[in-house]
Short mmCIF file of C-alpha atoms in Angstrom, two decimals:
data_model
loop_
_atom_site.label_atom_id
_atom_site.label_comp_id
_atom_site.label_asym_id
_atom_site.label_seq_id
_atom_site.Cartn_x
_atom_site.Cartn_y
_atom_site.Cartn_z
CA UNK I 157 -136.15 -26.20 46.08
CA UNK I 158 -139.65 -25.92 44.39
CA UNK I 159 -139.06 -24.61 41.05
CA UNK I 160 -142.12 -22.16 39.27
CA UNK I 161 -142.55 -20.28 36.79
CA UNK I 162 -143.46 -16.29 37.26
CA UNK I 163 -144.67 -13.38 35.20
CA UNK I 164 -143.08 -9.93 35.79
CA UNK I 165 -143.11 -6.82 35.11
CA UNK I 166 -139.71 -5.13 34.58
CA UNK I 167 -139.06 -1.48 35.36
CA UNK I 168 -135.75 -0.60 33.17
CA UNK I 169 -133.64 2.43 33.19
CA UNK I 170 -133.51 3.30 29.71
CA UNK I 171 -130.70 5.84 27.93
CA UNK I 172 -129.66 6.51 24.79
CA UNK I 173 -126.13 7.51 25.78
CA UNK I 174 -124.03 9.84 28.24
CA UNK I 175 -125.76 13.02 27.42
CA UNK I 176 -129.13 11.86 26.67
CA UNK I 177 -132.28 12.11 29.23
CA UNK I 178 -132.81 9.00 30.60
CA UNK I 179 -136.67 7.57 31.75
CA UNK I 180 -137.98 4.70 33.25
CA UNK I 181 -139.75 2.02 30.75
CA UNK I 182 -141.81 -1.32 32.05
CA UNK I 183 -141.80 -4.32 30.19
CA UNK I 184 -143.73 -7.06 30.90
CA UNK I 185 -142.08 -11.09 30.99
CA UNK I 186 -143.59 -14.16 31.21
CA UNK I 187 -142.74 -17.76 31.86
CA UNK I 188 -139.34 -17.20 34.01
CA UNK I 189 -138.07 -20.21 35.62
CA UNK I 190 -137.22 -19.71 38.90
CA UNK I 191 -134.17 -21.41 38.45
CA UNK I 192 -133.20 -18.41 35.79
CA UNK I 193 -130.43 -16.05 37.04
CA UNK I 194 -131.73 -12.44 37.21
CA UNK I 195 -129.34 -11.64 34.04
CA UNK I 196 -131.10 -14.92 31.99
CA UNK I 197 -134.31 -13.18 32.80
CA UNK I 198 -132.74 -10.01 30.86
CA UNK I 199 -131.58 -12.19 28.06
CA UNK I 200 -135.10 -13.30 27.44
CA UNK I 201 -136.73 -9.78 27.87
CA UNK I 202 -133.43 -8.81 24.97
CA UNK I 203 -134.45 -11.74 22.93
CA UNK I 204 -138.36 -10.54 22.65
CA UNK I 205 -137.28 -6.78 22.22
CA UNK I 206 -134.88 -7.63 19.07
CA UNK I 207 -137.92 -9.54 17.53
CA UNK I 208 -140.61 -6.86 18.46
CA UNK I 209 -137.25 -4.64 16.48
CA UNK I 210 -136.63 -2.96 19.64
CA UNK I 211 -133.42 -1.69 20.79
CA UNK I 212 -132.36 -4.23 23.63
CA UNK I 213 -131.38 -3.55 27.20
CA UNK I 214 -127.43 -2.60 27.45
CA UNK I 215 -126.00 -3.94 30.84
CA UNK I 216 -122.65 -4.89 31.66
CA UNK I 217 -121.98 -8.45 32.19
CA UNK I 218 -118.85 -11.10 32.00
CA UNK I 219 -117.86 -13.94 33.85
CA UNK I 220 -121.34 -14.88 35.41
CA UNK I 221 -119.93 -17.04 37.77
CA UNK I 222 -119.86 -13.96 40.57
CA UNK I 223 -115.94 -12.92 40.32
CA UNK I 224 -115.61 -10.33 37.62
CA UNK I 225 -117.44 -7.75 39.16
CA UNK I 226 -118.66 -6.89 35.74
CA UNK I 227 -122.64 -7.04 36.40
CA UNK I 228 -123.47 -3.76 38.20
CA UNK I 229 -127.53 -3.42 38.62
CA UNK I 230 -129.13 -1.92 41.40
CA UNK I 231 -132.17 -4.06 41.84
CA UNK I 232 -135.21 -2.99 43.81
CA UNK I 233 -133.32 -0.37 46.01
CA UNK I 234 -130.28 -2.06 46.71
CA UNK I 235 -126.94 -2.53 44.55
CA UNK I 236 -126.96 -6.33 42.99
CA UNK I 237 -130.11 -7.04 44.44
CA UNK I 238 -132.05 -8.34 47.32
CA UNK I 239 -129.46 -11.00 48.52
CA UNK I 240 -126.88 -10.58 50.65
CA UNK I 241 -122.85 -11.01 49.96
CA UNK I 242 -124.11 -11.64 46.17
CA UNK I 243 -123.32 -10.38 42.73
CA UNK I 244 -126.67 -9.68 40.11
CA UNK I 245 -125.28 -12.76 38.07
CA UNK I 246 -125.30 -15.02 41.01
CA UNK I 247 -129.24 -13.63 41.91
CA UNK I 248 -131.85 -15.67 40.78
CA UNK I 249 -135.07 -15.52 40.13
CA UNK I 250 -136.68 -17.71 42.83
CA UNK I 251 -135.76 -14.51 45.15
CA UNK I 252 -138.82 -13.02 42.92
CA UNK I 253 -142.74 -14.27 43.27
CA UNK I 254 -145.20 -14.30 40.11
CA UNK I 255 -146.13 -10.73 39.65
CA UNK I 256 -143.98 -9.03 41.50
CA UNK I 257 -142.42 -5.61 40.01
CA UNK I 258 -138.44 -5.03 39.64
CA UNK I 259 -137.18 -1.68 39.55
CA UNK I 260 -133.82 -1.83 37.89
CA UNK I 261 -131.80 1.08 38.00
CA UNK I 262 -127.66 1.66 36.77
CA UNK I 263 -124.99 3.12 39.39
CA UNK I 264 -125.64 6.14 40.74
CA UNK I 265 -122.75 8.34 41.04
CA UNK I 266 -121.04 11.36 39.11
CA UNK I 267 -117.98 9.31 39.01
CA UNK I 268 -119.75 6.89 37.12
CA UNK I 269 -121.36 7.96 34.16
CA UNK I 270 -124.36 6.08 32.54
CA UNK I 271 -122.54 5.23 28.83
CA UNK I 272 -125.99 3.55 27.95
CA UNK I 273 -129.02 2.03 29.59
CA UNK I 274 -127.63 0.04 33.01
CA UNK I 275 -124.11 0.31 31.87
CA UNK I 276 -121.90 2.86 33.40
CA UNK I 277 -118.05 3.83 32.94
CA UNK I 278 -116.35 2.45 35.84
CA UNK I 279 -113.36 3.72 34.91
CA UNK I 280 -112.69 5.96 37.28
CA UNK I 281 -111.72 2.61 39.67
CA UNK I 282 -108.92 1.72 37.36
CA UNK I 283 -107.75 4.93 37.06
CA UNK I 284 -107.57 5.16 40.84
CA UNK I 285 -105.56 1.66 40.78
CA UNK I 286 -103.09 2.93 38.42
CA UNK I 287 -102.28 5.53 40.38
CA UNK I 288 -100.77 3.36 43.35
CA UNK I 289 -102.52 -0.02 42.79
CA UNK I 290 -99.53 -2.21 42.44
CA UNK I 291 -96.45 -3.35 43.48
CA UNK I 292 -93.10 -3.35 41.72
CA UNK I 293 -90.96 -6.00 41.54
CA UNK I 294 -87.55 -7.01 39.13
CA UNK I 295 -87.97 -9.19 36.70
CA UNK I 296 -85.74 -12.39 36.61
CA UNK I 297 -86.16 -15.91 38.96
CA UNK I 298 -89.41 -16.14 40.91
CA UNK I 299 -88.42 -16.29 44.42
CA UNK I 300 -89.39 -19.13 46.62
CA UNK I 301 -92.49 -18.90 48.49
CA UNK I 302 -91.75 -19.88 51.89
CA UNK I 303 -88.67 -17.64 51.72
CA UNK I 304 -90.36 -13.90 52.61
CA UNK I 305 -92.27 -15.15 56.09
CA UNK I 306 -95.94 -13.35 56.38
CA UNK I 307 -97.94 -13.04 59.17
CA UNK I 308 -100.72 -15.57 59.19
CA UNK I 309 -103.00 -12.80 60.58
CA UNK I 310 -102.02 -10.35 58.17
CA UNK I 311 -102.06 -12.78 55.55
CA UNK I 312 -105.82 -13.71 56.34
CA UNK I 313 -106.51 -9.82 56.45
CA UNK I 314 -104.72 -8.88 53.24
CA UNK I 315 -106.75 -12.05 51.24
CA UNK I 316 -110.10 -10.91 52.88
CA UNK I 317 -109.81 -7.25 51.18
CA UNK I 318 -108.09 -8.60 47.35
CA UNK I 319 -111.35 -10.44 47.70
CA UNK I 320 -112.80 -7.15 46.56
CA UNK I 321 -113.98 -7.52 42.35
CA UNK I 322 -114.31 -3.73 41.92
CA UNK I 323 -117.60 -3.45 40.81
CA UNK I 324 -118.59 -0.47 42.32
CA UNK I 325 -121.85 -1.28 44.66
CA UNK I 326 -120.07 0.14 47.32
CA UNK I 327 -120.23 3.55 45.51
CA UNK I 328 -123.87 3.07 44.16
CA UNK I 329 -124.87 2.39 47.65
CA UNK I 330 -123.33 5.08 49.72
CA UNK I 331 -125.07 8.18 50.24
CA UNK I 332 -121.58 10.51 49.48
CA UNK I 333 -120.90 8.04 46.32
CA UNK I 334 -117.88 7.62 47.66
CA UNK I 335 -115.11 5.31 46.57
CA UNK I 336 -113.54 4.83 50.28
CA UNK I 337 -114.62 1.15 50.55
CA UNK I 338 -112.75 -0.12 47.56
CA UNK I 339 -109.73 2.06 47.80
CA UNK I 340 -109.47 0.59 51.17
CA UNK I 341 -109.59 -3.01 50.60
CA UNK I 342 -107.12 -2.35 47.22
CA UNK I 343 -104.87 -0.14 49.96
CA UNK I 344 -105.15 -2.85 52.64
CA UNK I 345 -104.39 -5.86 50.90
CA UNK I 346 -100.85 -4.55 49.96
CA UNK I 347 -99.82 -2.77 53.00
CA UNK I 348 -100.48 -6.07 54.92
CA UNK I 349 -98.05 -7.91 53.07
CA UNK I 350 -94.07 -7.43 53.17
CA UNK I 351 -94.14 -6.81 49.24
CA UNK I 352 -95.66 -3.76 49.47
CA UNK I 353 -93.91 -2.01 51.96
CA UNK I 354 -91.20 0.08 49.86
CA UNK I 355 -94.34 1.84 47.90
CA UNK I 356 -96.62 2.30 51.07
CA UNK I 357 -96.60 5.70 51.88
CA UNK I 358 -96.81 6.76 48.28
CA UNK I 359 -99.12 4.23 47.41
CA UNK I 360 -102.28 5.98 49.48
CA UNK I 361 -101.05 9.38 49.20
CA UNK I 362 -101.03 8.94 45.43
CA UNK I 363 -104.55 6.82 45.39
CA UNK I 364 -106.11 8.83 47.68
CA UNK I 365 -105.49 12.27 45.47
CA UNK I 366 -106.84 10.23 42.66
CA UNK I 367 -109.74 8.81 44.28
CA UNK I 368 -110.77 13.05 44.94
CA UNK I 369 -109.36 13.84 41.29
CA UNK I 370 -112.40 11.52 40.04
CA UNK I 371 -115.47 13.24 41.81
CA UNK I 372 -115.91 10.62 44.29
CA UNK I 373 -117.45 11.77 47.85
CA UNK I 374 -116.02 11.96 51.23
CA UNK I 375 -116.88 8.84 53.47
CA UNK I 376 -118.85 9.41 56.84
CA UNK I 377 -119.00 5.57 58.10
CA UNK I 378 -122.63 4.62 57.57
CA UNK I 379 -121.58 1.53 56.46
CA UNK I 380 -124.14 1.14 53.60
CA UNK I 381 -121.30 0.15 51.29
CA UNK I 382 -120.11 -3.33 53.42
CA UNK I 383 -124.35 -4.22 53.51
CA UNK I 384 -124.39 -4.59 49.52
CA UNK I 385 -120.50 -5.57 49.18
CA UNK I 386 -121.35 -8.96 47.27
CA UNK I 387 -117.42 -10.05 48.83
CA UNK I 388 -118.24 -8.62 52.01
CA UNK I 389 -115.16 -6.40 52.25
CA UNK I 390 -115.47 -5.35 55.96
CA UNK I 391 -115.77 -1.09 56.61
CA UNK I 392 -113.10 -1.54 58.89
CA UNK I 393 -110.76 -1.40 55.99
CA UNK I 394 -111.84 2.26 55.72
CA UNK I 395 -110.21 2.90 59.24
CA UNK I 396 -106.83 1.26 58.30
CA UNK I 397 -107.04 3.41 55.08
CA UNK I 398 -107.27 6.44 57.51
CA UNK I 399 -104.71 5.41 59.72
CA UNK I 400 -102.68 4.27 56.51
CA UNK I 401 -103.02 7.83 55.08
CA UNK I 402 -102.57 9.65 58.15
CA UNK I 403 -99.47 7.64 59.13
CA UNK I 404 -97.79 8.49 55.57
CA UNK I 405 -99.08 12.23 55.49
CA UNK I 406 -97.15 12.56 58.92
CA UNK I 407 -94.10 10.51 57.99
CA UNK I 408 -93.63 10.77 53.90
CA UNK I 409 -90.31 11.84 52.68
CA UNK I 410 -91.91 14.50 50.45
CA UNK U 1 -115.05 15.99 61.66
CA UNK U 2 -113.81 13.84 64.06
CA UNK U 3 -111.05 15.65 65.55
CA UNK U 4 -113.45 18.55 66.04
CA UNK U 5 -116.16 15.97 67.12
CA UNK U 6 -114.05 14.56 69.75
CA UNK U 7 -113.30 17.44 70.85
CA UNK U 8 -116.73 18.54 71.76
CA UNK U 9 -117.57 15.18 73.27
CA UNK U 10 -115.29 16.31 75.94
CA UNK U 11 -116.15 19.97 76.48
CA UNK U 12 -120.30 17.54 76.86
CA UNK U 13 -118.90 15.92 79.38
CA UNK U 14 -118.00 18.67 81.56
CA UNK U 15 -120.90 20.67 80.54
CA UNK U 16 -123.21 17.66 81.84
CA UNK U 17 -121.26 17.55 84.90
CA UNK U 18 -121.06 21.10 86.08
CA UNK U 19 -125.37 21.51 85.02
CA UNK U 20 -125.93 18.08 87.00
CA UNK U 21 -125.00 20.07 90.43
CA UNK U 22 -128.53 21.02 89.86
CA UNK U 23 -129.88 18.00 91.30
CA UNK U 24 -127.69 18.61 94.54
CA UNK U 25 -131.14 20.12 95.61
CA UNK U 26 -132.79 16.95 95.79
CA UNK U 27 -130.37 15.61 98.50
CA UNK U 28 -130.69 19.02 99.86
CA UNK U 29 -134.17 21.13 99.45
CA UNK U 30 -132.76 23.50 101.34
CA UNK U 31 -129.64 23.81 98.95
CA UNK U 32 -131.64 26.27 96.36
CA UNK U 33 -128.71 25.79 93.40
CA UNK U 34 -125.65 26.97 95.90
CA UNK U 35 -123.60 24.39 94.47
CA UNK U 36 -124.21 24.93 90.75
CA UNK U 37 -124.51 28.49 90.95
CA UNK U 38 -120.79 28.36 92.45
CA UNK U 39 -119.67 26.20 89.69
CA UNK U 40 -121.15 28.17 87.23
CA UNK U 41 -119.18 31.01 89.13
CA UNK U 42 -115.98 29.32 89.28
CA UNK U 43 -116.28 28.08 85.62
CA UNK U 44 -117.35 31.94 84.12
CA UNK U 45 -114.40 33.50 86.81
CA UNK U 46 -111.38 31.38 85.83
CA UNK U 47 -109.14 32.58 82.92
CA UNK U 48 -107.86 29.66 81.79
CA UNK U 49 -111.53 28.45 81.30
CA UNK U 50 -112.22 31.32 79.67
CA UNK U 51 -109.36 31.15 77.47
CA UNK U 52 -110.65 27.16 76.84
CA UNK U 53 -114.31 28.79 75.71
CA UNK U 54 -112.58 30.55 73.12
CA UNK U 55 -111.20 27.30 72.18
CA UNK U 56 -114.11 25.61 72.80
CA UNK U 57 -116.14 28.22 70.20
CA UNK U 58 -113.24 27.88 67.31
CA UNK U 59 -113.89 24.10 67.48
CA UNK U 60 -117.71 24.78 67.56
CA UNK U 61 -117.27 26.71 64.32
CA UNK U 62 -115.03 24.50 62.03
CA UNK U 63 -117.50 21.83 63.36
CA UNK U 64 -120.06 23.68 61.95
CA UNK U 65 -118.36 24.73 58.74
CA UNK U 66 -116.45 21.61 58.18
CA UNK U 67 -120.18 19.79 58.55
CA UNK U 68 -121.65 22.41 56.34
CA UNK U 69 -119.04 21.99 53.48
CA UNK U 70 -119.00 17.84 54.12
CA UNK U 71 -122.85 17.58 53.36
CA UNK U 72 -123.04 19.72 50.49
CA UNK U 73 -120.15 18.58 48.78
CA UNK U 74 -121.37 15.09 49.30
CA UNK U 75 -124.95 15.88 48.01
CA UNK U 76 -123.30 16.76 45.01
CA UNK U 77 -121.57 13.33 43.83
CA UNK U 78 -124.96 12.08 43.14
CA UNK U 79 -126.79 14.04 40.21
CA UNK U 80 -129.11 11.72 39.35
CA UNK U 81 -131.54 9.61 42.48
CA UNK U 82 -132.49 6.49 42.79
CA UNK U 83 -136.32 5.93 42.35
CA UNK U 84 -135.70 3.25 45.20
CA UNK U 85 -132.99 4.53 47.56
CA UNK U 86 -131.34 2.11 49.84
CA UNK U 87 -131.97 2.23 53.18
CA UNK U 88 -131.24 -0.81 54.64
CA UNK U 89 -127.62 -1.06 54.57
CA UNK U 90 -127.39 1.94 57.20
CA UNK U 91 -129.21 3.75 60.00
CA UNK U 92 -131.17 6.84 59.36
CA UNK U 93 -129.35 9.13 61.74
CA UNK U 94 -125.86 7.92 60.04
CA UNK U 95 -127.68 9.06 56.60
CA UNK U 96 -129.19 12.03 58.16
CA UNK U 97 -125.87 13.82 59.90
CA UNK U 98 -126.10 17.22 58.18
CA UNK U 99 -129.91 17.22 59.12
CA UNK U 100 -129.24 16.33 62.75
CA UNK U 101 -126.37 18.95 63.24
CA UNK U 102 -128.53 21.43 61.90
CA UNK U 103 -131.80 20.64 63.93
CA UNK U 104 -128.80 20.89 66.95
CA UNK U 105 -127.22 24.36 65.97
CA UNK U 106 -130.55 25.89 66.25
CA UNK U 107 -131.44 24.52 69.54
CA UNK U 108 -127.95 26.06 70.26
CA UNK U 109 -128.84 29.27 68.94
CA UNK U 110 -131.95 29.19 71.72
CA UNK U 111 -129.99 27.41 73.98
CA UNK U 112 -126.99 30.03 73.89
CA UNK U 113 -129.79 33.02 74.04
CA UNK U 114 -131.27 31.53 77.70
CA UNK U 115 -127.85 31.43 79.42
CA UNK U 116 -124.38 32.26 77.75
CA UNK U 117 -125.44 35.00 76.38
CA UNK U 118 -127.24 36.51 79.44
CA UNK U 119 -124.51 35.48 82.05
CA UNK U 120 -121.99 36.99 79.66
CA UNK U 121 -123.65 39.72 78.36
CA UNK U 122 -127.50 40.73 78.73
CA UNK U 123 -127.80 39.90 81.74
CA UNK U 124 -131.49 39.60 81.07
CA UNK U 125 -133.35 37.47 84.01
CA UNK U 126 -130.40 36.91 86.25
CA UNK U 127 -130.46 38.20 89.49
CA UNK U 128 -127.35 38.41 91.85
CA UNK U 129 -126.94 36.21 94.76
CA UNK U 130 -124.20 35.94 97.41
CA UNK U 131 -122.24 33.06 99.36
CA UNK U 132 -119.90 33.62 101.82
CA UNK U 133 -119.29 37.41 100.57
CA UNK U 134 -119.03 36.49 97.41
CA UNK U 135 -122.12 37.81 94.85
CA UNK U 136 -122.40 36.38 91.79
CA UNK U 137 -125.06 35.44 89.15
CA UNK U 138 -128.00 33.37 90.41
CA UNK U 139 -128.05 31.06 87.64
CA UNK U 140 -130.45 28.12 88.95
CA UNK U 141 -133.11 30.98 89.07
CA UNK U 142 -132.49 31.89 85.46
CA UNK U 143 -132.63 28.04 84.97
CA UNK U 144 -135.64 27.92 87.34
CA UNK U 145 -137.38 30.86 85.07
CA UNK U 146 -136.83 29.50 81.92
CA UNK U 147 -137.72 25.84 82.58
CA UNK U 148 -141.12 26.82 84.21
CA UNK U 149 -142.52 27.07 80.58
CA UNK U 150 -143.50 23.86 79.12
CA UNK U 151 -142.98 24.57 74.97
CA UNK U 152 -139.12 25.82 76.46
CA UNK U 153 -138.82 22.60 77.55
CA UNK U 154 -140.02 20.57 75.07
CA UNK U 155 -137.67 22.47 72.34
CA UNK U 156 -135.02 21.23 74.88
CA UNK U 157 -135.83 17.83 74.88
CA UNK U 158 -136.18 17.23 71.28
CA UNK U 159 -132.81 19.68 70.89
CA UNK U 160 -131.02 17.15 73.39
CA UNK U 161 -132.87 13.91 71.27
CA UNK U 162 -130.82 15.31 67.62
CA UNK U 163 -128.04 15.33 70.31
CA UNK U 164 -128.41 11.49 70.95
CA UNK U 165 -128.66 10.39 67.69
CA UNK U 166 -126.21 13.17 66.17
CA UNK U 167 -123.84 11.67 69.13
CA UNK U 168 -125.15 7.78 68.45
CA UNK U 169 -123.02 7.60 65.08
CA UNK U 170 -120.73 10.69 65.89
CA UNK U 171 -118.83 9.09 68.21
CA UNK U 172 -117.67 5.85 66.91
CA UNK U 173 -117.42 7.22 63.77
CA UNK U 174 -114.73 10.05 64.62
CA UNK U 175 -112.40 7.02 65.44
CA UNK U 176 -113.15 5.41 62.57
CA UNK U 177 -111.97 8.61 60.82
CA UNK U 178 -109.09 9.00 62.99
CA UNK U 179 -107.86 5.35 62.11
CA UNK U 180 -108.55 2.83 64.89
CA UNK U 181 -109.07 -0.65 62.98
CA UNK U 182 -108.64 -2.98 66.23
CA UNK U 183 -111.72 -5.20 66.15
CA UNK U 184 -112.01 -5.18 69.49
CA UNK U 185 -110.98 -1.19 70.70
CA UNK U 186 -113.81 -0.81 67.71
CA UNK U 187 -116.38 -3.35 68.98
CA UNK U 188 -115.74 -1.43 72.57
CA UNK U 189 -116.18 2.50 70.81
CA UNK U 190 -119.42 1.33 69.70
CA UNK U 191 -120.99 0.07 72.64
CA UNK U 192 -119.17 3.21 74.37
CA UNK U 193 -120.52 5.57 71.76
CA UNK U 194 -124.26 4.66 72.67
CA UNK U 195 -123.69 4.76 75.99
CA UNK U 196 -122.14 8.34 76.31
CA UNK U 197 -124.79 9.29 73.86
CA UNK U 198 -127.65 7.93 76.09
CA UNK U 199 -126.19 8.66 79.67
CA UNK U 200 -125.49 12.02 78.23
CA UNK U 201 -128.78 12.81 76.64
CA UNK U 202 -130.96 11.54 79.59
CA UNK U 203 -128.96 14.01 82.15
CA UNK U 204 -129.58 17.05 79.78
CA UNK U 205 -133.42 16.33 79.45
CA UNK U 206 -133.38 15.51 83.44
CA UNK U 207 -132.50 19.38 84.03
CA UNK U 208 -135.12 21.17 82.34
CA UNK U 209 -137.85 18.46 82.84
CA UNK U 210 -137.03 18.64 86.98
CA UNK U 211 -137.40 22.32 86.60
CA UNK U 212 -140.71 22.21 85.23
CA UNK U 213 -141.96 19.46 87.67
CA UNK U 214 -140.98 20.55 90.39
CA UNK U 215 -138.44 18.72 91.50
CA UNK U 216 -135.34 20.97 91.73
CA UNK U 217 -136.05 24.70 92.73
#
């Protein structure tokens, strides 16, 4: 691939913190590589800003490698940027032209408050994985693999939704905000599997009451959250998490 | 929603059915409504249809109010906008349900004005008519009257086109709701969904535009 460089200019979401009035600055960059990731091109625009003694751009970043589900900017209109199946780390800068314009905007969702600049508190999401997110098991020998049989089917199923990193682009890209998309795949990947059948029913009940404790919206199947899902966790999760919840609302103990 | 959805979807399908006896004037010119005006008869005379409209009005309402609540709840998990929303992930009429349902509950308000209302109560425009002995309301003329204006039925149309798109996501989405995660029943509710939507929209515009054509009546 032809590598170039580019001049930009970078339209930030700037806040001071959670109660503060946010506004839009532009900053101007010059000399990216188009072999930079998107988040390298921040790193330069934060290295000029602390010389000019400017506070820097806060975003939320970790693993850069695509599996932390850490980075959470929503780049020119869509949630991680223009790419498809792709976190913002993993987006780089050849999927930009010399002068183009980036808006870059945090999460959008009451759920998610902006803490500072692009960084929200996604907290909410482990709050919501607490509440059923798990499995429990006795301590003492690890059991042998091969000895609980599984479905390959299921198995394939289950491993396509843990895919899911929990970023949240599913709720920054959904109209409603809502959550449904990753409480499905965290819902789906256990009631697949054998170990977690005893907690099943409670499991969604319980995640489910979180999920609308935590301002979330409803879901109405638009299916804007599988378009940006960078692990393309499929929408028809969302129907086995209805049929999941239905089936345990109809059948629970208590 | 989708309960109350599907439930409508149904009480379209006979609705479509019992106006399309409309057309039985074009196989017979002679026929002057007879067979939809007895339908229309046999549909307003029978109690346990009438007891079903009741029904069919409860389901109407929590539709409405369940829609109502739905968007406006929604609209409120998102107190700051984007400066660039995104659009390309989904279809405008899944984005724009509240709008659609709206744009169709006042065609229904118009809608319910022309003929429930007057064949239940006003009686305004309807004159009697009799087969075999038995009079009842001459409802292809009311249909005849109020069709013969051409802003009528372009308000029609365009109610009927919020109707296609409204139905267009509506329909494979009230599965989705109700839990059905087979790829394939899925991949079939789809392709189902657009075609009840279109079959169903293009024999609802077919009535009043025949009307004001000519062709029927």
């Amino acid at each position: 691939m032809e590598h170039y460089n580019m001049n930009l200019t970078v339209k930030v979401w700037r806040q001071k913190n959670s109660r503060a009035q946010g506004n839009f600055e532009n900053y101007s960059v010059k000399n990216i590589s188009s072999e930079m990731s998107f988040l390298e091109m921040i790193d330069v625009l934060n290295e000029e800003l602390i010389v000019e003694g400017k506070e820097p751009i806060a975003f939320d970043h970790d693993c850069r490698e695509g599996i932390c589900g850490q980075c959470s900017m929503y780049i020119n209109g869509k949630p991680h940027g223009p790419w498809q199946a792709n976190t913002t780390c993993q987006l780089h800068m050849r999927a930009f032209k010399d002068g183009d314009t980036i808006v870059v905007e945090p999460w959008r969702s009451a759920a998610f408050p902006v803490i500072k600049d692009l960084m929200v508190d996604r907290s909410a999401f482990d709050r919501i994985v607490q509440a059923g997110g798990f499995i429990s098991v006795n301590t003492g020998n690890a059991v042998d693999g091969n000895s609980l049989p599984i479905n390959k089917d299921a198995a394939d199923a289950s491993f396509a939704a843990a895919m899911c990193i929990g970023c949240g682009a599913c709720v920054a890209a959904c109209k409603n905000s809502s959550a449904m998309l990753f409480l499905s795949a965290k819902v789906a990947h256990l009631a697949l599997l054998p170990q977690g059948e005893p907690e099943r029913k409670s499991r969604v009940m319980n995640m489910v009451a979180q999920m609308d404790k935590e301002g979330f919206g409803a879901c109405t199947n638009t299916g804007a959250c599988e378009a940006t899902c960078p692990k393309e966790i499929s929408i028809s999760n969302i129907a086995r998490l209805n049929h999941e919840y239905l089936r345990a609302s109809l059948t629970a103990e208590k | 929603m989708g309960l109350t959805g599907i439930s409508l979807v149904l009480f379209l399908i006979v609705h479509a059915g019992i106006n399309a006896c409309v057309f039985a004037d074009l196989a017979d010119p002679g026929e002057n409504g007879e067979m939809f005006n007895k339908a229309a008869h046999f549909m307003g005379s029978t109690v346990l249809i009438r007891i079903t409209e009741i029904g069919l009005f409860a389901g109407i309402i929590l539709h409405i109010v369940q829609g109502l609540l739905l968007t406006a709840e929604n609209k409120k998990r998102r107190n700051v906008g984007y400066a660039v929303p995104y659009t390309a992930g989904s279809k405008w009429y899944s984005r724009s349900m509240g709008l659609l349902g709206t744009l169709i509950l006042l065609f229904l308000v118009l809608h319910l004005y022309h003929f429930w209302a007057s064949a239940r109560f006003t009686g305004r425009g309807l004159e009697p008519v009799t087969y075999n002995g038995v009079e009842m309301h001459n409802m292809f003329g009311l249909m005849k009257a109020t069709f013969s204006e051409w802003w009528v039925v372009i308000v029609y149309a365009l109610g009927c086109l919020s109707l296609y798109y409204h139905l267009a996501h509506g329909f494979q989405s009230a599965f989705k709701t109700l839990g059905v995660h087979n790829k394939r029943y899925n991949a079939m509710l789809s392709s189902l969904g657009y075609g009840f939507s279109a079959v169903i929209t293009i024999v609802f515009i077919l009535m009043p535009l025949s009307f004001v054509l000519g062709w029927v009546g």
